[in-house]
XYZ file of C-alpha atoms in Angstrom:
173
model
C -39.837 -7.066 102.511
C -42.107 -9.462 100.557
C -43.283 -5.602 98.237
C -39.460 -5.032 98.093
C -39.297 -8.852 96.225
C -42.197 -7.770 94.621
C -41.383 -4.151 93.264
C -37.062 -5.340 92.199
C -38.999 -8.477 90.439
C -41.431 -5.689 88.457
C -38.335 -3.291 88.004
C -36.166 -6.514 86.665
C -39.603 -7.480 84.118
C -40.105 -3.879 83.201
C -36.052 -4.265 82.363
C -36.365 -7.010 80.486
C -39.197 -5.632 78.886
C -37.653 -2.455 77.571
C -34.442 -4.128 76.268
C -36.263 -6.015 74.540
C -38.603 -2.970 73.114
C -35.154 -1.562 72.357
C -33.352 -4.321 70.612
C -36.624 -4.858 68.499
C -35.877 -1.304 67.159
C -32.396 -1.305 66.955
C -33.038 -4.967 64.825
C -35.235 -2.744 63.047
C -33.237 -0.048 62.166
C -30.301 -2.282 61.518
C -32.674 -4.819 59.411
C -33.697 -1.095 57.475
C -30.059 -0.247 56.553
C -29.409 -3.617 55.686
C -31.980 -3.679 53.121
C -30.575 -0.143 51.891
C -26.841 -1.386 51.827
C -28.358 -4.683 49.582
C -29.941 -2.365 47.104
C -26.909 -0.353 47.175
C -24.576 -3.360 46.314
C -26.964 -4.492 43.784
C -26.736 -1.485 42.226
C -23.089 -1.492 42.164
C -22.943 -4.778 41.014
C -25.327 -3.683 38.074
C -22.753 -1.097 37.394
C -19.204 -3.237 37.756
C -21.191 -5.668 35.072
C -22.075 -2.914 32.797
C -18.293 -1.451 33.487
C -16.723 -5.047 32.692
C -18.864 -5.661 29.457
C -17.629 -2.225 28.216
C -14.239 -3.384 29.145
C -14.342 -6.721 27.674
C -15.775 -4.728 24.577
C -12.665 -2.531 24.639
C -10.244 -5.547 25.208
C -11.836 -7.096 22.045
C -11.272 -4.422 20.005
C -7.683 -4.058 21.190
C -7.221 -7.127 20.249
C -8.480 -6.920 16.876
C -6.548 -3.722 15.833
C -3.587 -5.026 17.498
C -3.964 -8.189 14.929
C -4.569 -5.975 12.193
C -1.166 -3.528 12.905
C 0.616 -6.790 13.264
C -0.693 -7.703 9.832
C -0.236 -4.571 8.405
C 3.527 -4.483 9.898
C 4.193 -7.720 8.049
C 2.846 -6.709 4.762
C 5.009 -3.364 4.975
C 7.947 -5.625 6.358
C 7.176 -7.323 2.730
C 7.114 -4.290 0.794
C 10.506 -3.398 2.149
C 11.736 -6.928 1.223
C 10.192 -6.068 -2.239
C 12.088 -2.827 -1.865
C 15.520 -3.876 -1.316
C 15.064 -6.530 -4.170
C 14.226 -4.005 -6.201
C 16.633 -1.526 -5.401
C 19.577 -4.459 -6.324
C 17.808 -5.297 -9.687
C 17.681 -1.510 -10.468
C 21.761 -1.961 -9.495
C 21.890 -4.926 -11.580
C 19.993 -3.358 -14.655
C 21.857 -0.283 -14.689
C 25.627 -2.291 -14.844
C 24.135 -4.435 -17.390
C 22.742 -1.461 -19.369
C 26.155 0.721 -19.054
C 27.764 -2.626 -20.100
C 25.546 -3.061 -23.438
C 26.485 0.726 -23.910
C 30.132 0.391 -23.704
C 29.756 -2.481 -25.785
C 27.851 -0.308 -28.421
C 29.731 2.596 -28.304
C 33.053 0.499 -28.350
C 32.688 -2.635 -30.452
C 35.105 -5.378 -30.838
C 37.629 -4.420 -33.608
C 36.883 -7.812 -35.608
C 32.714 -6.898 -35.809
C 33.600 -2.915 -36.589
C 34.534 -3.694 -40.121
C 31.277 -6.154 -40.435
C 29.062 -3.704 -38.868
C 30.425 -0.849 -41.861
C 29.567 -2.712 -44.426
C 26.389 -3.870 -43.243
C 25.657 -0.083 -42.630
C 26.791 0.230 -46.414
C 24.160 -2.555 -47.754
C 21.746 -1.332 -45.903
C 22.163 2.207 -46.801
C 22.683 1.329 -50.438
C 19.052 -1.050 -50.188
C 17.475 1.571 -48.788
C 18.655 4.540 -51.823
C 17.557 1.721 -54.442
C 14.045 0.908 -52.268
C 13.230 4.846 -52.488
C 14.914 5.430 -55.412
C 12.323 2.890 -56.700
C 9.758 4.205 -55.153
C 10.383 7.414 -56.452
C 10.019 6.268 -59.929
C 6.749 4.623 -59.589
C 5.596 7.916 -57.812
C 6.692 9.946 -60.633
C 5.212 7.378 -63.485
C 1.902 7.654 -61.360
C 1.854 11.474 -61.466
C 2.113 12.092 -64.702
C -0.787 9.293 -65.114
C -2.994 11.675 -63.068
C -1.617 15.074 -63.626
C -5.158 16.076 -63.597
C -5.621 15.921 -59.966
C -4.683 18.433 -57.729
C -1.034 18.937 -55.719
C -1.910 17.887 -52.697
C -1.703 14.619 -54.327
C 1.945 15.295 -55.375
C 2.672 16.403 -51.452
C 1.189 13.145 -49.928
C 3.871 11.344 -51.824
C 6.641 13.542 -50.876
C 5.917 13.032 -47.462
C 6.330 9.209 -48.991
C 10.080 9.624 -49.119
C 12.447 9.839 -45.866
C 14.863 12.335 -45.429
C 18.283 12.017 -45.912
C 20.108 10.515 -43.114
C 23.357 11.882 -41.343
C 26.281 9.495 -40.664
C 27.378 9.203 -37.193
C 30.891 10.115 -36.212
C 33.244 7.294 -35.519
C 33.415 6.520 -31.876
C 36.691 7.375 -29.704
C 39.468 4.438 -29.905
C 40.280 3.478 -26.155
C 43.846 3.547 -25.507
């Protein structure tokens, strides 16, 4: 029986013995893919910072042409303002321009005999101005009546041409 203590005390040591042969491999193997699942993360990790530098890179920009279209938005939102001012001085210009025309075409009974006979004066200055001048021009051609026509044309081009008188404009009733 003593061989029997003997032999189940080698079995239990050769037991002992192979687990721990085995768990020194499986420590191994697991010690192996450990390694392998570090390098893996590290990689990935690598990766996600190359990934989030892009991103932060893309998040700038955004945020610069967002900044820019906001900019942009309030200069147009000023050019509109610009616009519609615009748009009511054009309205204003145009009533004050069809009011100077009425004004014209229709003056004030009191200024219509003044503005006649100014338009007589002036028409009567401006016979005796060219009339004038017409006399000089004619003493000075037949000072040089030696030099060619086309001296004589220049100063008929000199005098203006007769000028039409308007029509009187329409009484309002």
């Amino acid at each position: 029986m003593e061989i029997l203590l003997y032999v189940s005390a080698a079995i239990a040591a050769l037991s002992l013995l192979l687990i721990a042969v085995f768990v020194i491999i499986t420590l191994k193997s697991a010690k192996a893919t450990m390694n392998e699942v570090s390098e893996t993360l590290t990689n990935m990790q690598g990766k996600l910072n190359g990934i989030t530098d892009q991103a932060n890179e893309l998040l700038a920009n955004t945020n610069r042409i967002t900044e820019d279209v906001e900019r942009k938005m309030q200069s147009l939102n000023s050019v509109s303002k610009t616009a519609e001012k615009l748009d009511d001085s054009t309205v204003h210009m145009n009533k004050s321009f069809q009011s100077l025309s009425e004004q014209i075409s229709n003056p004030d009974p009191k200024y219509k005999d003044l503005m006649q006979k100014a338009n007589t004066i002036t028409g009567i200055a401006a016979s005796i101005y060219f009339r004038t001048k017409r006399e000089k021009a004619k003493q000075t051609n037949a000072s040089y009546s030696s030099k060619p026509n086309k001296q004589k044309r220049e100063r008929q081009d000199l005098l203006p041409s007769p000028q039409k008188r308007l029509p009187e404009p329409k009484q309002k009733n």
